[in-house]
mmCIF file of C-alpha atoms in Angstrom:
data_model
loop_
_atom_site.group_PDB
_atom_site.id
_atom_site.type_symbol
_atom_site.label_atom_id
_atom_site.label_comp_id
_atom_site.label_asym_id
_atom_site.label_seq_id
_atom_site.Cartn_x
_atom_site.Cartn_y
_atom_site.Cartn_z
ATOM 1 C CA MET A 1 107.723 -50.969 -160.698
ATOM 2 C CA HIS A 2 109.744 -53.388 -162.918
ATOM 3 C CA ILE A 3 107.973 -53.918 -166.602
ATOM 4 C CA VAL A 4 108.642 -56.073 -169.482
ATOM 5 C CA ILE A 5 108.406 -55.402 -172.831
ATOM 6 C CA MET A 6 108.546 -57.314 -176.257
ATOM 7 C CA GLY A 7 109.044 -55.584 -179.119
ATOM 8 C CA CYS A 8 111.419 -52.445 -179.498
ATOM 9 C CA GLY A 9 109.190 -50.634 -182.419
ATOM 10 C CA ARG A 10 108.056 -47.447 -182.391
ATOM 11 C CA VAL A 11 105.686 -48.447 -180.224
ATOM 12 C CA GLY A 12 107.374 -50.821 -177.718
ATOM 13 C CA SER A 13 110.465 -48.146 -177.475
ATOM 14 C CA ALA A 14 108.311 -45.276 -176.429
ATOM 15 C CA LEU A 15 106.367 -46.966 -173.720
ATOM 16 C CA ALA A 16 109.722 -48.332 -172.875
ATOM 17 C CA GLN A 17 111.258 -44.441 -172.486
ATOM 18 C CA THR A 18 107.823 -43.065 -170.810
ATOM 19 C CA LEU A 19 108.095 -45.616 -168.401
ATOM 20 C CA GLU A 20 111.357 -45.082 -167.377
ATOM 21 C CA GLY A 21 111.043 -41.338 -167.421
ATOM 22 C CA GLN A 22 108.032 -42.312 -164.597
ATOM 23 C CA GLY A 23 111.158 -43.796 -162.452
ATOM 24 C CA HIS A 24 110.169 -47.572 -163.582
ATOM 25 C CA THR A 25 112.915 -50.394 -164.317
ATOM 26 C CA VAL A 26 112.405 -51.798 -168.083
ATOM 27 C CA ALA A 27 113.590 -54.474 -170.093
ATOM 28 C CA VAL A 28 112.594 -54.642 -173.917
ATOM 29 C CA ILE A 29 113.026 -57.712 -175.438
ATOM 30 C CA ASP A 30 113.605 -58.306 -179.536
ATOM 31 C CA ARG A 31 114.792 -60.774 -181.802
ATOM 32 C CA ASP A 32 116.734 -57.590 -183.398
ATOM 33 C CA PRO A 33 119.791 -56.506 -181.680
ATOM 34 C CA THR A 34 119.706 -53.252 -184.025
ATOM 35 C CA SER A 35 115.958 -52.396 -183.392
ATOM 36 C CA PHE A 36 117.362 -51.254 -179.534
ATOM 37 C CA ARG A 37 118.947 -48.204 -180.948
ATOM 38 C CA ARG A 38 115.249 -46.178 -180.758
ATOM 39 C CA LEU A 39 115.970 -46.241 -177.241
ATOM 40 C CA GLY A 40 118.222 -44.200 -177.834
ATOM 41 C CA SER A 41 121.815 -43.443 -175.099
ATOM 42 C CA SER A 42 119.673 -42.090 -171.992
ATOM 43 C CA PHE A 43 117.804 -45.647 -171.876
ATOM 44 C CA SER A 44 119.934 -47.588 -168.445
ATOM 45 C CA GLY A 45 117.185 -50.677 -169.003
ATOM 46 C CA ARG A 46 117.840 -54.001 -169.638
ATOM 47 C CA ARG A 47 118.664 -55.078 -173.502
ATOM 48 C CA VAL A 48 117.809 -58.234 -173.854
ATOM 49 C CA THR A 49 117.875 -60.184 -177.209
ATOM 50 C CA GLY A 50 115.834 -63.242 -177.950
ATOM 51 C CA ILE A 51 111.433 -64.318 -178.228
ATOM 52 C CA GLY A 52 110.008 -62.677 -176.409
ATOM 53 C CA PHE A 53 107.982 -65.991 -175.181
ATOM 54 C CA ASP A 54 110.904 -67.974 -174.706
ATOM 55 C CA GLN A 55 110.869 -68.703 -170.565
ATOM 56 C CA ASP A 56 114.904 -68.063 -170.506
ATOM 57 C CA THR A 57 114.441 -64.466 -172.540
ATOM 58 C CA LEU A 58 111.728 -63.823 -170.252
ATOM 59 C CA ARG A 59 113.783 -64.662 -166.873
ATOM 60 C CA GLU A 60 117.304 -62.676 -168.484
ATOM 61 C CA ALA A 61 114.163 -59.984 -168.827
ATOM 62 C CA GLY A 62 113.355 -60.417 -164.988
ATOM 63 C CA ILE A 63 109.910 -61.252 -165.429
ATOM 64 C CA GLU A 64 110.213 -62.982 -162.462
ATOM 65 C CA ASP A 65 110.560 -59.633 -160.675
ATOM 66 C CA ALA A 66 108.277 -58.329 -163.084
ATOM 67 C CA GLY A 67 104.840 -56.036 -161.970
ATOM 68 C CA ALA A 68 103.617 -55.997 -165.889
ATOM 69 C CA PHE A 69 104.308 -56.935 -169.131
ATOM 70 C CA ALA A 70 103.389 -55.587 -172.372
ATOM 71 C CA ALA A 71 103.498 -57.011 -175.705
ATOM 72 C CA VAL A 72 104.273 -54.513 -178.501
ATOM 73 C CA SER A 73 105.625 -57.128 -181.175
ATOM 74 C CA SER A 74 104.818 -56.887 -185.138
ATOM 75 C CA GLY A 75 103.420 -59.852 -184.659
ATOM 76 C CA ASP A 76 99.699 -60.918 -183.046
ATOM 77 C CA ASN A 77 100.496 -64.882 -182.574
ATOM 78 C CA SER A 78 103.829 -63.992 -180.571
ATOM 79 C CA ASN A 79 102.363 -61.134 -178.921
ATOM 80 C CA ILE A 80 99.553 -63.031 -177.618
ATOM 81 C CA ILE A 81 101.769 -66.181 -176.908
ATOM 82 C CA ALA A 82 104.268 -64.586 -175.003
ATOM 83 C CA ALA A 83 101.476 -62.846 -172.777
ATOM 84 C CA ARG A 84 99.834 -65.868 -172.189
ATOM 85 C CA VAL A 85 102.947 -67.114 -170.639
ATOM 86 C CA ALA A 86 103.552 -64.047 -168.752
ATOM 87 C CA ARG A 87 100.620 -64.768 -166.759
ATOM 88 C CA GLU A 88 100.008 -67.848 -166.750
ATOM 89 C CA MET A 89 103.725 -69.404 -166.179
ATOM 90 C CA PHE A 90 105.366 -65.983 -164.516
ATOM 91 C CA GLY A 91 101.879 -64.508 -162.928
ATOM 92 C CA VAL A 92 102.295 -60.994 -163.558
ATOM 93 C CA GLU A 93 99.292 -59.202 -162.969
ATOM 94 C CA ASN A 94 99.442 -56.679 -165.453
ATOM 95 C CA VAL A 95 99.754 -57.889 -168.306
ATOM 96 C CA ALA A 96 98.563 -56.408 -171.932
ATOM 97 C CA ALA A 97 99.003 -57.639 -176.096
ATOM 98 C CA ARG A 98 99.109 -55.314 -179.097
ATOM 99 C CA ILE A 99 96.490 -57.106 -181.421
ATOM 100 C CA TYR A 100 96.427 -56.357 -185.444
ATOM 101 C CA ASP A 101 93.068 -58.149 -186.158
ATOM 102 C CA PRO A 102 90.116 -56.901 -184.008
ATOM 103 C CA ARG A 103 88.312 -60.297 -184.386
ATOM 104 C CA ARG A 104 91.589 -62.217 -182.614
ATOM 105 C CA ALA A 105 91.077 -59.469 -180.259
ATOM 106 C CA GLU A 106 87.631 -60.133 -179.225
ATOM 107 C CA VAL A 107 88.239 -64.013 -179.003
ATOM 108 C CA TYR A 108 91.361 -63.255 -176.796
ATOM 109 C CA GLN A 109 89.889 -60.815 -174.561
ATOM 110 C CA ARG A 110 87.615 -63.800 -173.652
ATOM 111 C CA LEU A 111 90.810 -65.928 -172.866
ATOM 112 C CA GLY A 112 91.499 -63.215 -170.476
ATOM 113 C CA ILE A 113 93.939 -61.388 -172.055
ATOM 114 C CA PRO A 114 93.645 -57.737 -171.957
ATOM 115 C CA THR A 115 94.482 -56.445 -175.497
ATOM 116 C CA VAL A 116 94.549 -53.226 -177.071
ATOM 117 C CA ALA A 117 93.261 -53.349 -181.356
ATOM 118 C CA THR A 118 95.677 -51.564 -183.233
ATOM 119 C CA VAL A 119 93.094 -50.801 -186.235
ATOM 120 C CA ARG A 120 89.820 -50.878 -184.614
ATOM 121 C CA TRP A 121 91.530 -47.941 -182.033
ATOM 122 C CA THR A 122 92.671 -46.066 -185.044
ATOM 123 C CA SER A 123 89.687 -46.453 -186.984
ATOM 124 C CA ASP A 124 87.513 -44.974 -183.930
ATOM 125 C CA GLN A 125 90.357 -42.146 -183.222
ATOM 126 C CA MET A 126 89.400 -41.164 -186.456
ATOM 127 C CA LEU A 127 85.843 -41.634 -187.221
ATOM 128 C CA ARG A 128 85.553 -39.592 -183.469
ATOM 129 C CA ARG A 129 88.102 -36.953 -184.717
ATOM 130 C CA LEU A 130 86.105 -36.738 -188.560
ATOM 131 C CA LEU A 131 82.282 -37.702 -187.239
ATOM 132 C CA PRO A 132 82.296 -35.671 -183.974
ATOM 133 C CA SER A 133 79.443 -36.308 -181.822
ATOM 134 C CA GLY A 134 77.928 -37.706 -178.182
ATOM 135 C CA ALA A 135 79.870 -38.729 -175.430
ATOM 136 C CA GLU A 136 82.704 -41.780 -176.079
ATOM 137 C CA PRO A 137 83.190 -43.472 -172.636
ATOM 138 C CA LEU A 138 86.996 -43.457 -171.308
ATOM 139 C CA TRP A 139 86.216 -44.727 -167.948
ATOM 140 C CA ARG A 140 83.499 -46.368 -165.225
ATOM 141 C CA ASP A 141 84.200 -47.010 -161.461
ATOM 142 C CA PRO A 142 83.115 -50.849 -160.732
ATOM 143 C CA THR A 143 79.494 -49.941 -159.828
ATOM 144 C CA GLY A 144 78.790 -48.532 -163.124
ATOM 145 C CA GLY A 145 77.104 -44.959 -162.160
ATOM 146 C CA VAL A 146 80.173 -42.404 -162.849
ATOM 147 C CA GLN A 147 82.063 -42.466 -165.928
ATOM 148 C CA LEU A 148 85.112 -40.402 -167.238
ATOM 149 C CA ALA A 149 83.885 -39.502 -171.601
ATOM 150 C CA GLU A 150 84.961 -37.173 -173.935
ATOM 151 C CA VAL A 151 82.171 -35.489 -175.221
ATOM 152 C CA HIS A 152 81.912 -33.868 -178.179
ATOM 153 C CA THR A 153 81.528 -29.841 -177.619
ATOM 154 C CA SER A 154 80.359 -27.565 -179.475
ATOM 155 C CA GLN A 155 81.734 -24.480 -181.870
ATOM 156 C CA ALA A 156 79.700 -21.762 -179.483
ATOM 157 C CA TRP A 157 82.114 -22.534 -176.169
ATOM 158 C CA VAL A 158 85.101 -21.368 -177.724
ATOM 159 C CA GLY A 159 86.402 -18.615 -176.446
ATOM 160 C CA HIS A 160 84.201 -19.014 -172.553
ATOM 161 C CA ARG A 161 85.571 -20.358 -169.134
ATOM 162 C CA ILE A 162 85.667 -23.458 -167.794
ATOM 163 C CA SER A 163 83.964 -22.274 -165.409
ATOM 164 C CA ARG A 164 80.609 -21.844 -167.116
ATOM 165 C CA LEU A 165 80.834 -24.811 -168.766
ATOM 166 C CA GLN A 166 80.709 -26.248 -165.264
ATOM 167 C CA ASP A 167 78.162 -24.428 -163.828
ATOM 168 C CA GLN A 168 75.877 -24.353 -167.028
ATOM 169 C CA THR A 169 76.208 -28.392 -167.475
ATOM 170 C CA GLY A 170 77.109 -29.473 -164.137
ATOM 171 C CA VAL A 171 79.559 -31.492 -164.614
ATOM 172 C CA ARG A 172 83.263 -31.830 -163.870
ATOM 173 C CA VAL A 173 85.876 -31.050 -166.003
ATOM 174 C CA ALA A 174 88.571 -33.254 -165.624
ATOM 175 C CA PHE A 175 91.049 -32.833 -168.071
ATOM 176 C CA LEU A 176 91.375 -31.274 -171.734
ATOM 177 C CA THR A 177 93.420 -32.971 -174.892
ATOM 178 C CA ARG A 178 95.039 -29.043 -176.457
ATOM 179 C CA LEU A 179 97.537 -28.958 -179.844
ATOM 180 C CA GLY A 180 97.895 -33.365 -178.794
ATOM 181 C CA GLU A 181 99.234 -32.485 -175.341
ATOM 182 C CA ALA A 182 96.882 -33.091 -171.767
ATOM 183 C CA LEU A 183 95.751 -29.936 -169.872
ATOM 184 C CA LEU A 184 94.442 -29.582 -166.212
ATOM 185 C CA PRO A 185 92.255 -26.514 -166.717
ATOM 186 C CA SER A 186 91.783 -24.286 -163.713
ATOM 187 C CA SER A 187 87.849 -22.809 -163.701
ATOM 188 C CA GLN A 188 89.907 -19.472 -165.783
ATOM 189 C CA THR A 189 91.097 -21.971 -168.230
ATOM 190 C CA VAL A 190 89.503 -20.663 -171.481
ATOM 191 C CA LEU A 191 88.280 -23.236 -174.341
ATOM 192 C CA GLN A 192 89.912 -22.783 -177.403
ATOM 193 C CA GLU A 193 89.187 -23.933 -180.740
ATOM 194 C CA GLY A 194 89.826 -27.412 -181.321
ATOM 195 C CA ASP A 195 90.439 -28.411 -177.476
ATOM 196 C CA LEU A 196 89.021 -31.895 -176.329
ATOM 197 C CA VAL A 197 86.872 -32.460 -173.395
ATOM 198 C CA HIS A 198 87.030 -34.282 -170.732
ATOM 199 C CA VAL A 199 84.494 -34.843 -168.458
ATOM 200 C CA MET A 200 82.930 -37.198 -165.393
ATOM 201 C CA MET A 201 79.560 -37.445 -164.829
ATOM 202 C CA ARG A 202 76.888 -39.743 -163.652
ATOM 203 C CA THR A 203 76.398 -42.531 -166.615
ATOM 204 C CA ASP A 204 72.555 -41.759 -166.647
ATOM 205 C CA GLU A 205 72.800 -37.491 -167.300
ATOM 206 C CA ILE A 206 74.906 -38.512 -170.318
ATOM 207 C CA ASP A 207 71.843 -37.624 -172.613
ATOM 208 C CA ARG A 208 71.561 -33.913 -170.441
ATOM 209 C CA VAL A 209 75.550 -33.575 -170.499
ATOM 210 C CA GLU A 210 75.310 -33.989 -174.338
ATOM 211 C CA ALA A 211 72.357 -32.200 -175.052
ATOM 212 C CA ALA A 212 74.221 -29.094 -173.415
ATOM 213 C CA PHE A 213 77.366 -29.330 -174.670
ATOM 214 C CA ALA A 214 76.230 -29.498 -177.897
ATOM 215 C CA LYS A 215 73.552 -26.479 -177.159
ATOM 216 C CA GLY A 216 76.352 -24.124 -176.649
ATOM 217 C CA PRO A 217 76.436 -21.277 -173.790
ATOM 218 C CA GLU A 218 73.385 -19.926 -172.004
ATOM 219 C CA GLU A 219 72.942 -16.312 -171.965
ATOM 220 C CA GLU A 220 73.771 -14.585 -169.078
ATOM 221 C CA GLY A 221 70.443 -13.626 -167.716
ATOM 222 C CA GLY A 222 69.027 -17.184 -168.504
ATOM 223 C CA GLN A 223 71.173 -18.945 -165.866
#
């Protein structure tokens, strides 16, 4: 897929490098040509100097062939204008805009532009680490019957295998986040302190799963 990114700050440059590493072609737009230094010498995509919502600039970046567009500059107004131009004038299907003001993000969501509200996301993630509790939904299937969620896990589970956690709670562990990195566990993987556990489960079983994760493992004789 060809992907156009508006904004070559820390987020935009990291996104560009990641997407190119996954085999996509990438074009990055920024009005400051010195910002492209963040991309590094190994980046082989397009570097386009200009305003991200200008149609000629977007065409130079290959917007007419793009399957996705990300607006991640430092300006909320620029991001949302560029996202709307990409979607409404060039028909790009996958569009997202970074928004600093969470109140604006709600408005733009209603306009059909997916947004990432930076302040709210960061606040939510910090609160999640400071005051862990319950389950935090990450994804739901279209019917709402199944969801992927990060579930707060009691320290009592540390040192026990994933297989025991799954057997006693009845969920499937999709992945762990360990030391900031995603890990696909096997049944023999042992939970470590600080692991974030992400599970697939039925939506109607959230309360039961939360309770089981918070309680800790049952005695072997009680299984």
